[in-house]
PDB file of C-alpha atoms in Angstrom:
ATOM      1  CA  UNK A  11       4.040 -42.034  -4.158  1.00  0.00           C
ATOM      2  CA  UNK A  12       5.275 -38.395  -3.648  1.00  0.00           C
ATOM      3  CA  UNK A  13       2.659 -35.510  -3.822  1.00  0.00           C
ATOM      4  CA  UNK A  14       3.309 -31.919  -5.826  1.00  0.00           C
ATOM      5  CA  UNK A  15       2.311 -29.143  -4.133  1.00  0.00           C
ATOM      6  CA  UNK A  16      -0.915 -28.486  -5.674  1.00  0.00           C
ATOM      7  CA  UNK A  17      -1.355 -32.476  -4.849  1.00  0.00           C
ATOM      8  CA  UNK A  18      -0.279 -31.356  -0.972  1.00  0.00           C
ATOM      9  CA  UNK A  19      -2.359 -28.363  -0.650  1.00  0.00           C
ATOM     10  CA  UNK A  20      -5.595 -30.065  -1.949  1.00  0.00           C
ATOM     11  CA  UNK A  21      -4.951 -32.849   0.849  1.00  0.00           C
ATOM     12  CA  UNK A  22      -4.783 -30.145   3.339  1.00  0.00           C
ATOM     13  CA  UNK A  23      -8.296 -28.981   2.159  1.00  0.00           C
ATOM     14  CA  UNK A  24      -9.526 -32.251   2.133  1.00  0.00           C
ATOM     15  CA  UNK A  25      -8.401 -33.449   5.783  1.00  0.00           C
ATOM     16  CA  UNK A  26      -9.558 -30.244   6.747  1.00  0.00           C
ATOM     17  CA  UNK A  27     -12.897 -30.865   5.526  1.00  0.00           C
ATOM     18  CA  UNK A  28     -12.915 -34.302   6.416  1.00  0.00           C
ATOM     19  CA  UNK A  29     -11.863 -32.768  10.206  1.00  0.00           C
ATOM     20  CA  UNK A  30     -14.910 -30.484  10.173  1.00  0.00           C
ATOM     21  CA  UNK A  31     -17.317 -33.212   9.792  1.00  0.00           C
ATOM     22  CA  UNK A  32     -15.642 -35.988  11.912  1.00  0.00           C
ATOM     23  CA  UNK A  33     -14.953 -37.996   9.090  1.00  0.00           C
ATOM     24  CA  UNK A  34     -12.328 -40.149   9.967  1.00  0.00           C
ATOM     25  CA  UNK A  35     -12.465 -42.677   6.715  1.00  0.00           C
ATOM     26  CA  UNK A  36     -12.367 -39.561   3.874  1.00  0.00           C
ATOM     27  CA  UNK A  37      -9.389 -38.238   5.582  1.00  0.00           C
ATOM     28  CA  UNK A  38      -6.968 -40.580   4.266  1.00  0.00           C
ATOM     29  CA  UNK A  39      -5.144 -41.071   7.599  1.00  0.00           C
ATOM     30  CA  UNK A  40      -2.403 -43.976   8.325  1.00  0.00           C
ATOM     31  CA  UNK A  41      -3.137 -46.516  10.888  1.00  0.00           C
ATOM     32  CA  UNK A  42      -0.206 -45.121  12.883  1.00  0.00           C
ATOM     33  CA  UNK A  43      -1.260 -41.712  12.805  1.00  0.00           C
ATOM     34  CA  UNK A  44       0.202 -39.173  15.507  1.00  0.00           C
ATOM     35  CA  UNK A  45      -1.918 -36.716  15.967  1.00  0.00           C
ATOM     36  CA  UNK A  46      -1.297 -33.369  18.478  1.00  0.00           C
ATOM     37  CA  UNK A  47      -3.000 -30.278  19.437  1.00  0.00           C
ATOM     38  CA  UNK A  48      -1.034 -28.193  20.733  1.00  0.00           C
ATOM     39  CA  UNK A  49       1.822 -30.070  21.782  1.00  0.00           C
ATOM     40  CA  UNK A  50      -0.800 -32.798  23.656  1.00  0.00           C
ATOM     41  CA  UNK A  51      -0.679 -36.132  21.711  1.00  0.00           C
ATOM     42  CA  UNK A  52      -4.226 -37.240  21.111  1.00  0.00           C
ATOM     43  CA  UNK A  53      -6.028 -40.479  19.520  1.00  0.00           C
ATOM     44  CA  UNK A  54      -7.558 -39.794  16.098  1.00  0.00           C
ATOM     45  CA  UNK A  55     -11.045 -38.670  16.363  1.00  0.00           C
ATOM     46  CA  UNK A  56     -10.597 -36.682  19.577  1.00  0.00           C
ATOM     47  CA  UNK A  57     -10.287 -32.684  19.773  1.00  0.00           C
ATOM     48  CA  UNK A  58     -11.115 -30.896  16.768  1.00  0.00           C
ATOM     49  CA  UNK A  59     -12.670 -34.021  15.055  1.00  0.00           C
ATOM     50  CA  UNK A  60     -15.951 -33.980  17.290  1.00  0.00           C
ATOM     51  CA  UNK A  61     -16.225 -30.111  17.985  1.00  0.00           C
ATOM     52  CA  UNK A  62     -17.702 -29.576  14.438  1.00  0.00           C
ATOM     53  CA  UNK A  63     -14.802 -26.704  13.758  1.00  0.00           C
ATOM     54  CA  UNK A  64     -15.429 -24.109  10.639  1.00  0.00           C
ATOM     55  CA  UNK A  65     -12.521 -23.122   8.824  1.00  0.00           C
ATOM     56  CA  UNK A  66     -12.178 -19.752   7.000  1.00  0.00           C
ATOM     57  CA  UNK A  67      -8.926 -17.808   5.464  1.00  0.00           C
ATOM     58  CA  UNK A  68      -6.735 -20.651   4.954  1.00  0.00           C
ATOM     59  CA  UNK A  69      -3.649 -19.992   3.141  1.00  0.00           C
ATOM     60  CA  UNK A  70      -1.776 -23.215   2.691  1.00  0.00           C
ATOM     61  CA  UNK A  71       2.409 -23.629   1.832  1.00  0.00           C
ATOM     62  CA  UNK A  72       3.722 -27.522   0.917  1.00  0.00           C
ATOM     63  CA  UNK A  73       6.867 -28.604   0.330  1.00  0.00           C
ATOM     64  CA  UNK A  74       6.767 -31.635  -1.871  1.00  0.00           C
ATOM     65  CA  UNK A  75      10.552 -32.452  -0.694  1.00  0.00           C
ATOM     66  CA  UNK A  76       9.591 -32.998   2.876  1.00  0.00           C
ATOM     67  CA  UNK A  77       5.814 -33.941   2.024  1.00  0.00           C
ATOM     68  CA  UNK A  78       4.188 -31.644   3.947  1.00  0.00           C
ATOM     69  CA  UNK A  79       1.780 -28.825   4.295  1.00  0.00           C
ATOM     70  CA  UNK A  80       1.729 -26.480   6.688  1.00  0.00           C
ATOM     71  CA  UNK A  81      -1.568 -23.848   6.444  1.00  0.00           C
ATOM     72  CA  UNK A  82      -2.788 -20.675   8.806  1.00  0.00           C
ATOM     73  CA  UNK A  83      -5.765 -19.187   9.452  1.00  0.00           C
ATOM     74  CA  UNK A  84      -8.504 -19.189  11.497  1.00  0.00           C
ATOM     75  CA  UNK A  85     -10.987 -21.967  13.241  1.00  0.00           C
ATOM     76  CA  UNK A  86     -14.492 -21.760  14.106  1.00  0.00           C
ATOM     77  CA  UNK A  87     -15.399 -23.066  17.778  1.00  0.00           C
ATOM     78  CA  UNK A  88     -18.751 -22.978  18.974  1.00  0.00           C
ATOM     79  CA  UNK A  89     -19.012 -20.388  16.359  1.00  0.00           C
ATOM     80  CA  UNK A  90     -16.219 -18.177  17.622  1.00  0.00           C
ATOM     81  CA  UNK A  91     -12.959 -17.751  15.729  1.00  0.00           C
ATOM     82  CA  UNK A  92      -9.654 -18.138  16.887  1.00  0.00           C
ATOM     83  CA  UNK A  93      -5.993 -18.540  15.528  1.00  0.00           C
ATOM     84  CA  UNK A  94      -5.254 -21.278  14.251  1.00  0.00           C
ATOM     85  CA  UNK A  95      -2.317 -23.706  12.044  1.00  0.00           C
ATOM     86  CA  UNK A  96      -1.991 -26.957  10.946  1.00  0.00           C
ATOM     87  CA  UNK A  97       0.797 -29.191   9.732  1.00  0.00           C
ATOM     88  CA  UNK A  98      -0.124 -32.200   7.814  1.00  0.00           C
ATOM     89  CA  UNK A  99       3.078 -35.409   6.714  1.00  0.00           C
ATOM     90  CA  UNK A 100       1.865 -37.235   3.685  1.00  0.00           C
ATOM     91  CA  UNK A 101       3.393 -40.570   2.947  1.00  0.00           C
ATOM     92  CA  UNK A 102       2.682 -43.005   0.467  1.00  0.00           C
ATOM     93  CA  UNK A 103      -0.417 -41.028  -0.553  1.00  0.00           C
ATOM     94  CA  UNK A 104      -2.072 -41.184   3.561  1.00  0.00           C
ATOM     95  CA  UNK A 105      -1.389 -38.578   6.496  1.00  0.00           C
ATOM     96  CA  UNK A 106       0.754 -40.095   8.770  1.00  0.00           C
ATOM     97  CA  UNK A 107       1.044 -36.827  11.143  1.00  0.00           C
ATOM     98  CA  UNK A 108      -0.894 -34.120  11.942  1.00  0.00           C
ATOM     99  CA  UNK A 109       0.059 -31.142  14.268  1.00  0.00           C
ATOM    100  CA  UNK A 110      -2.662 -28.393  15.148  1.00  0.00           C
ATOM    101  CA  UNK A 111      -1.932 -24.918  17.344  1.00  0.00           C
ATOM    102  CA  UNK A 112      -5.310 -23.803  18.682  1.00  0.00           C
ATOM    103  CA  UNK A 113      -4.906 -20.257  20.218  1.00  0.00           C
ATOM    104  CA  UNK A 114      -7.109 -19.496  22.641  1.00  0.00           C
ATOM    105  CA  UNK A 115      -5.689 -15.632  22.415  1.00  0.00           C
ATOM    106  CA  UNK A 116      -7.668 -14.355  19.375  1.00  0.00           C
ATOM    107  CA  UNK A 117      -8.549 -10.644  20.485  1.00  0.00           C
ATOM    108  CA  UNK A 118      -5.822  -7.695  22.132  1.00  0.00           C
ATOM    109  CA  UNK A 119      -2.701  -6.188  22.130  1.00  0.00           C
ATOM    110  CA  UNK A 120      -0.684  -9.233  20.417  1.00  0.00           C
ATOM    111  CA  UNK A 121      -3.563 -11.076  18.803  1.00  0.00           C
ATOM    112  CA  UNK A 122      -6.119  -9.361  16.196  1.00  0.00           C
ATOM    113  CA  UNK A 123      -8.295 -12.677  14.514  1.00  0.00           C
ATOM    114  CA  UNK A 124     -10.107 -11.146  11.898  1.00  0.00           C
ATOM    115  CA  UNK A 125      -7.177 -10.310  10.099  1.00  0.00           C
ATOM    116  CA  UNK A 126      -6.519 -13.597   9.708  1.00  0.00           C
ATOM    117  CA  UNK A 127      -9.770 -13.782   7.590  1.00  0.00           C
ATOM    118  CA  UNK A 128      -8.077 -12.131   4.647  1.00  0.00           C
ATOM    119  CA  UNK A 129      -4.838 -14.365   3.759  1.00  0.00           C
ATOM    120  CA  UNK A 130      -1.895 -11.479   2.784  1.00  0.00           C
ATOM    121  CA  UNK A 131      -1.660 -12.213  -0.803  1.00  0.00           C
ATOM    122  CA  UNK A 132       2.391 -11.353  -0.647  1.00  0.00           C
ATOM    123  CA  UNK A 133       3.133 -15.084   0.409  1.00  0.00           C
ATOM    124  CA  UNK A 134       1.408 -16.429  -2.356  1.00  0.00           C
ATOM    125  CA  UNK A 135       3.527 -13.983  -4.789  1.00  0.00           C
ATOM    126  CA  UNK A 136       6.253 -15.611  -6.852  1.00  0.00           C
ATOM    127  CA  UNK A 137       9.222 -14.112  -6.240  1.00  0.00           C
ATOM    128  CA  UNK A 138      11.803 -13.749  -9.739  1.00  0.00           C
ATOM    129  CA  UNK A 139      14.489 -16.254 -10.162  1.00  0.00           C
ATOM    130  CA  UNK A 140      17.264 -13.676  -9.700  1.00  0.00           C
ATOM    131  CA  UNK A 141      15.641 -12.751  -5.982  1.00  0.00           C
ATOM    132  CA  UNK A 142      15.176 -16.488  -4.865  1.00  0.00           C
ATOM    133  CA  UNK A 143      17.213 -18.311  -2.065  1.00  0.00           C
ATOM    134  CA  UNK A 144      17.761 -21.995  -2.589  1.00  0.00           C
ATOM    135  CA  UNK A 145      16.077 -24.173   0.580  1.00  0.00           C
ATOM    136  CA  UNK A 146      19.452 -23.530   2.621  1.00  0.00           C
ATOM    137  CA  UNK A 147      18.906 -20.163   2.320  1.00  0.00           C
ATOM    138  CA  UNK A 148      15.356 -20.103   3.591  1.00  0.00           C
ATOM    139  CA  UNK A 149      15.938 -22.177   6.348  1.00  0.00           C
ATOM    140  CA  UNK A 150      19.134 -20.138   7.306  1.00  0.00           C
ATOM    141  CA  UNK A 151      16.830 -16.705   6.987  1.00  0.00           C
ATOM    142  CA  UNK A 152      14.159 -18.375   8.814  1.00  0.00           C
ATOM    143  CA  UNK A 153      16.751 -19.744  11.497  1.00  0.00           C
ATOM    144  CA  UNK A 154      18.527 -16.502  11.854  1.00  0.00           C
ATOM    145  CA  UNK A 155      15.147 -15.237  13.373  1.00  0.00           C
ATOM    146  CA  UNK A 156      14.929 -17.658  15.945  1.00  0.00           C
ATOM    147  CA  UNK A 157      18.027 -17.403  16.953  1.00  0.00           C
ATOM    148  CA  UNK A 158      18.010 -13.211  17.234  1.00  0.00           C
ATOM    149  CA  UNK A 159      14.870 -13.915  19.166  1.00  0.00           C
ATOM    150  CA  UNK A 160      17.428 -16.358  22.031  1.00  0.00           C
ATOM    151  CA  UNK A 161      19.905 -14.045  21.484  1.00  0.00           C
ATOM    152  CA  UNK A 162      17.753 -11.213  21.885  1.00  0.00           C
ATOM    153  CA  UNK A 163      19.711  -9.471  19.274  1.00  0.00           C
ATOM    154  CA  UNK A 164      18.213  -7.641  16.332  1.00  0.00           C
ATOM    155  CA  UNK A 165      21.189  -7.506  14.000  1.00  0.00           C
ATOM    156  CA  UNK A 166      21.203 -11.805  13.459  1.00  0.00           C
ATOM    157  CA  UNK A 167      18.585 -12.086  11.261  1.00  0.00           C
ATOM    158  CA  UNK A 168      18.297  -9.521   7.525  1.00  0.00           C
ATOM    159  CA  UNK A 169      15.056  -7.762   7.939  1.00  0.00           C
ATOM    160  CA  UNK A 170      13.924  -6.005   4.476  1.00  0.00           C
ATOM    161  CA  UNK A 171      13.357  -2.406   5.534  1.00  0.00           C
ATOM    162  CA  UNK A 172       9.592  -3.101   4.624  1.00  0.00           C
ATOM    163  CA  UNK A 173       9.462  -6.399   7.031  1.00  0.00           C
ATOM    164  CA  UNK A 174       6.990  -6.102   9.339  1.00  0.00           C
ATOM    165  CA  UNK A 175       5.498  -8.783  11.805  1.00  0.00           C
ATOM    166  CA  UNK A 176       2.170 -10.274  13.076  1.00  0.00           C
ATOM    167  CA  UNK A 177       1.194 -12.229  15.786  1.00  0.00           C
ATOM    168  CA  UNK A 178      -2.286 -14.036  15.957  1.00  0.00           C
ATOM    169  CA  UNK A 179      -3.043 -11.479  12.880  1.00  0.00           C
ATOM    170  CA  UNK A 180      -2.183  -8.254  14.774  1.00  0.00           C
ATOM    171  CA  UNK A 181       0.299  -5.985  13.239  1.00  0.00           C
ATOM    172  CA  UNK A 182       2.881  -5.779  16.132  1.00  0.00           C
ATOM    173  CA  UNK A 183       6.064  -3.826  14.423  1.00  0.00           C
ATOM    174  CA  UNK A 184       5.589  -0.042  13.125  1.00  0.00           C
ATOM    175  CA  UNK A 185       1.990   0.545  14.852  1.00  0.00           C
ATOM    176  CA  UNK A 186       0.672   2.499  17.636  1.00  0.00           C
ATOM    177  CA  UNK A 187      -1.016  -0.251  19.110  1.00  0.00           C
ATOM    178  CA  UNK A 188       2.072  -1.752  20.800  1.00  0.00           C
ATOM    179  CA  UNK A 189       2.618   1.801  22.670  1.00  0.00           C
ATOM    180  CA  UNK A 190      -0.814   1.239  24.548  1.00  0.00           C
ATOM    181  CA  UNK A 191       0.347  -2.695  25.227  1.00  0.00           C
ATOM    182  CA  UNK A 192       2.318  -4.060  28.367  1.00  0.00           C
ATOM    183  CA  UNK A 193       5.587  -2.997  26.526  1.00  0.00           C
ATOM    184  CA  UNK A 194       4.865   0.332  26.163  1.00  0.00           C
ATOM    185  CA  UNK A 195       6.341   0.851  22.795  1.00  0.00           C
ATOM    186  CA  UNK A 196       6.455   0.809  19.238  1.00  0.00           C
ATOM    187  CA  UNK A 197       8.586  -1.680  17.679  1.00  0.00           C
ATOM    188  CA  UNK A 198      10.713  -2.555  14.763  1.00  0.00           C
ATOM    189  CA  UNK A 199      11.674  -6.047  13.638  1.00  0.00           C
ATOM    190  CA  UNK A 200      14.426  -5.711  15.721  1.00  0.00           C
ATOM    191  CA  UNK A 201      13.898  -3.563  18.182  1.00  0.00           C
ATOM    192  CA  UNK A 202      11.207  -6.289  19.085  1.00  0.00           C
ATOM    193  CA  UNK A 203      13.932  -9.039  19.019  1.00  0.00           C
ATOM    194  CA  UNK A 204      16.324  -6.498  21.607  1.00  0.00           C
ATOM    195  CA  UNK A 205      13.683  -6.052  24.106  1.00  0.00           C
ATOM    196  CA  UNK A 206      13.288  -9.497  24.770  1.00  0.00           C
ATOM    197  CA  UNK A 207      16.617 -10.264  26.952  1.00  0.00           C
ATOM    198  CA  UNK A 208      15.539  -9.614  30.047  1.00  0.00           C
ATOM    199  CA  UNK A 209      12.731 -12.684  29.894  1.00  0.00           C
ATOM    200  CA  UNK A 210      15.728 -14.672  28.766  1.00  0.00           C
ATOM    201  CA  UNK A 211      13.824 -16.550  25.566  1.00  0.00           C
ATOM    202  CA  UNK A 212      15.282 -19.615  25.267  1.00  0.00           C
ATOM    203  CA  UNK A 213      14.172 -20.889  21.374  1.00  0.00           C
ATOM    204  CA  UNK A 214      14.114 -24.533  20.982  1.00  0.00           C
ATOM    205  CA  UNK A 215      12.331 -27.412  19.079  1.00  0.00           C
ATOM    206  CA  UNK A 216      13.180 -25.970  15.639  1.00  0.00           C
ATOM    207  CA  UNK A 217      11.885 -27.837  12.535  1.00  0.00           C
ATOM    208  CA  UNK A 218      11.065 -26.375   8.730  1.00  0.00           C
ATOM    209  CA  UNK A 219       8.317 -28.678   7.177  1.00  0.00           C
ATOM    210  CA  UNK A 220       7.798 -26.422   4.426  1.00  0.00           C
ATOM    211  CA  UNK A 221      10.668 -24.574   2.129  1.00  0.00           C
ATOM    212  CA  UNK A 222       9.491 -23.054  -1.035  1.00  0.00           C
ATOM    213  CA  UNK A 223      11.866 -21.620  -3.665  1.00  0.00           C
ATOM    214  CA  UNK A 224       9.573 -19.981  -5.723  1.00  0.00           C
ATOM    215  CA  UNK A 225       7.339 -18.432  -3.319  1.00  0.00           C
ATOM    216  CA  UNK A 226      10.091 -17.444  -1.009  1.00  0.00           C
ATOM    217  CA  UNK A 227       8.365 -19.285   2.002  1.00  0.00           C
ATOM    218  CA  UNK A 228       9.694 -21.137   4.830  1.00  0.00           C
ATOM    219  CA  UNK A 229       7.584 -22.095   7.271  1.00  0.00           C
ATOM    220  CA  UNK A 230       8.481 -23.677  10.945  1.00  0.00           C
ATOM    221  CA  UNK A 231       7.163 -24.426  14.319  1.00  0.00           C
ATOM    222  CA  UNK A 232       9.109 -23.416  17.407  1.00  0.00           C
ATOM    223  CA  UNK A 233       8.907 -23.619  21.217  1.00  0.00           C
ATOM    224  CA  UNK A 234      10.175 -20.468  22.543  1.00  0.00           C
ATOM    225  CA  UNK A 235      10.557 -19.484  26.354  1.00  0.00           C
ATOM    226  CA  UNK A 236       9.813 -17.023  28.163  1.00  0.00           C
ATOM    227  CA  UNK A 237      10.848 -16.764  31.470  1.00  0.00           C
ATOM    228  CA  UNK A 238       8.815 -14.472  33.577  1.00  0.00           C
ATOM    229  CA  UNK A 239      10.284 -10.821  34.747  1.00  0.00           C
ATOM    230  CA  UNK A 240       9.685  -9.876  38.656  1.00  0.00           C
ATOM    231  CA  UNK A 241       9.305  -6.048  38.259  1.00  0.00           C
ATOM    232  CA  UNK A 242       7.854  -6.125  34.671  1.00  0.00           C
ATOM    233  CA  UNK A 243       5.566  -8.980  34.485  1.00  0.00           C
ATOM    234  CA  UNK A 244       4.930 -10.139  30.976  1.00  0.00           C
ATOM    235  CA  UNK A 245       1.515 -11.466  29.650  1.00  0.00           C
ATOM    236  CA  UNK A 246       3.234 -13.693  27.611  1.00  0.00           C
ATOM    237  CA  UNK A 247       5.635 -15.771  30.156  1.00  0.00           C
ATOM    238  CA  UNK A 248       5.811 -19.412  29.878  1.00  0.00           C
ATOM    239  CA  UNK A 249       6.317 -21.295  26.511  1.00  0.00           C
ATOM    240  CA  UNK A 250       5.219 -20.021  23.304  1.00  0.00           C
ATOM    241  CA  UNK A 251       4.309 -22.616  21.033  1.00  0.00           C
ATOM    242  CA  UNK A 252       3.989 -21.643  17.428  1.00  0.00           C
ATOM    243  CA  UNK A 253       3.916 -22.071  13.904  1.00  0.00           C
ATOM    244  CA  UNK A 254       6.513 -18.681  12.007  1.00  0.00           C
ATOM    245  CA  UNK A 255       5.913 -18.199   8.256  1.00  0.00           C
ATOM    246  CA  UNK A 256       8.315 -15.930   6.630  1.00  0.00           C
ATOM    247  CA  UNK A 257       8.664 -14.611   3.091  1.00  0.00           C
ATOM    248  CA  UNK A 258      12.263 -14.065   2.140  1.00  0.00           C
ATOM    249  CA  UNK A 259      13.579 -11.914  -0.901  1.00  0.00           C
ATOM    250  CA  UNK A 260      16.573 -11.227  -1.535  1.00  0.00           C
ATOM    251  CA  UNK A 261      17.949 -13.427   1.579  1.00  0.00           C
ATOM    252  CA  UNK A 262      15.647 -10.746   3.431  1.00  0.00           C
ATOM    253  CA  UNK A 263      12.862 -11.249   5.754  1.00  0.00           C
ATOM    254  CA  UNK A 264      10.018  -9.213   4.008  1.00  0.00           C
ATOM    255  CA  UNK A 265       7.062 -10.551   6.521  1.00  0.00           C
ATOM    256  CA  UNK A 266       7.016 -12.697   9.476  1.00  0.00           C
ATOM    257  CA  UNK A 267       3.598 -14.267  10.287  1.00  0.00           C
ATOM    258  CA  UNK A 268       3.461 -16.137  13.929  1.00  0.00           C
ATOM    259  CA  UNK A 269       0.280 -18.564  15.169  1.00  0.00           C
ATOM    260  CA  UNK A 270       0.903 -19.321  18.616  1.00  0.00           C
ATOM    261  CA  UNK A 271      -0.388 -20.586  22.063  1.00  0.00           C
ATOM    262  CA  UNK A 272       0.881 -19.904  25.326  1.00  0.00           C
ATOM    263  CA  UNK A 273       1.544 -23.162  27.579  1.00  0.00           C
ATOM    264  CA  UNK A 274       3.456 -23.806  30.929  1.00  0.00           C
ATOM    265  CA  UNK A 275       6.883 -22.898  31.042  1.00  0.00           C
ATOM    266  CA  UNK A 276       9.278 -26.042  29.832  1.00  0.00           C
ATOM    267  CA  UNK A 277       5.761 -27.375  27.981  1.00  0.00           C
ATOM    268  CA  UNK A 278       7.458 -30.278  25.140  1.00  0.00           C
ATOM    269  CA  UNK A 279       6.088 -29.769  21.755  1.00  0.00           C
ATOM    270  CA  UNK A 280       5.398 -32.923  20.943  1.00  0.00           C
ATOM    271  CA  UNK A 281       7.616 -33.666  18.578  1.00  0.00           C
TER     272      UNK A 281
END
């Protein structure tokens, strides 16, 4: 039995919930389910499911092509919020995979939570027929990021001249707060991709669970590394594993959304 989207989305809500209770039966999870948080493999009913996690802005994409949802937002720990995504596979009407990214980086000069308490209401916009891609084209815009980002080379991917991007909910392009951060400067789209080459990212693990037409979203998790710098040590060395959700008009990148956690450098995703 496939799933629409509205049919994805409301599982999403609903394993959520069942998550935030530790309801393992009303989740409507396969017998073989493999479960991760952030890229560790865990047995159903561990992590998240007994840490009695809140969940606020939630803004959920599906793709019923692939049969998945992918959502971002934030979760509730002990009553403190931090970053956080979820992927979800549906198949024959049960989860069968679930993927979380936990970020335990929700407040300072690349991470702003709160902001992630007010989903942007641009990805939920439906963009006109005539200013759609197809699902090659969103993959190719959303793959054309990641691989400026390796190539640390701005002039790969087609960044609308409105793009701008956020990481853990802070606005990191076109603000003054990345000229009192470790880089020093303020950024464009790809400026921020061009200052990257000395770390010598290496972007890898690419997959694009979600690819919506009429919204213009493609969403897709990543393992990105960053090798450390000896005279310009970077806060964010090691691997960067994260969920990117991009709107695309026009076969532009119009906003670029990243959830992410830092592991050890060479950490596996998991999948």
């Amino acid at each position: 039995m496939s799933l629409n989207r509205a049919m994805l989305i409301d599982r999403m809500e609903a394993y959520l919930a069942a998550v935030a209770i530790g309801d393992l039966v009303s989740a409507g999870l396969a017998p073989g389910l493999r479960y991760s948080e952030n890229g560790t493999q865990l047995p159903p009913g561990a992590g998240l499911w007994h840490q009695a996690p809140g969940f606020k802005g939630i803004q959920t994409f599906a793709d019923e092509e692939t049969g998945q949802a992918v959502c971002m937002g934030v979760v509730l720990l002990n009553g403190r919020p931090r970053p956080f995504a979820q992927r979800i596979h549906v198949r024959d009407g049960v989860v069968h995979e679930a993927e979380a990214i936990i970020s335990s980086d929700p407040k300072g000069h690349f991470a702003d939570v709160e902001q992630l308490l007010k989903p942007d209401i641009l990805y939920s916009a439906v963009v006109p027929p005539h200013r759609r891609v197809d699902r090659d084209g969103l993959r190719d815009a959303a793959d054309r990021y990641w691989e400026g980002l390796q190539q640390s080379d701005g002039l790969i991917p087609r960044f609308n001249y409105r793009c701008d991007k956020y990481d853990n909910g802070a606005k990191t392009t076109n603000t003054l707060r990345t000229l009192l951060s470790p880089d020093g400067k303020v950024h464009t789209c790809a400026s921020a991709l061009n200052d990257t080459r000395a770390a010598r990212p290496r972007s890898r693990d690419r997959r694009y669970p979600v690819l919506d037409t009429e919204l213009g979203v493609a969403c897709s998790f990543v393992v990105v590394d960053f090798h450390p710098i000896a005279d310009h040590p970077r806060p964010d060395a090691g691997s960067m594993y994260m969920l990117g959700v991009f709107k695309v008009v026009d076969g532009e990148l119009r906003i670029i959304d990243e959830i992410r956690e830092i592991l050890p450098l060479g950490s596996p995703c998991g999948w």
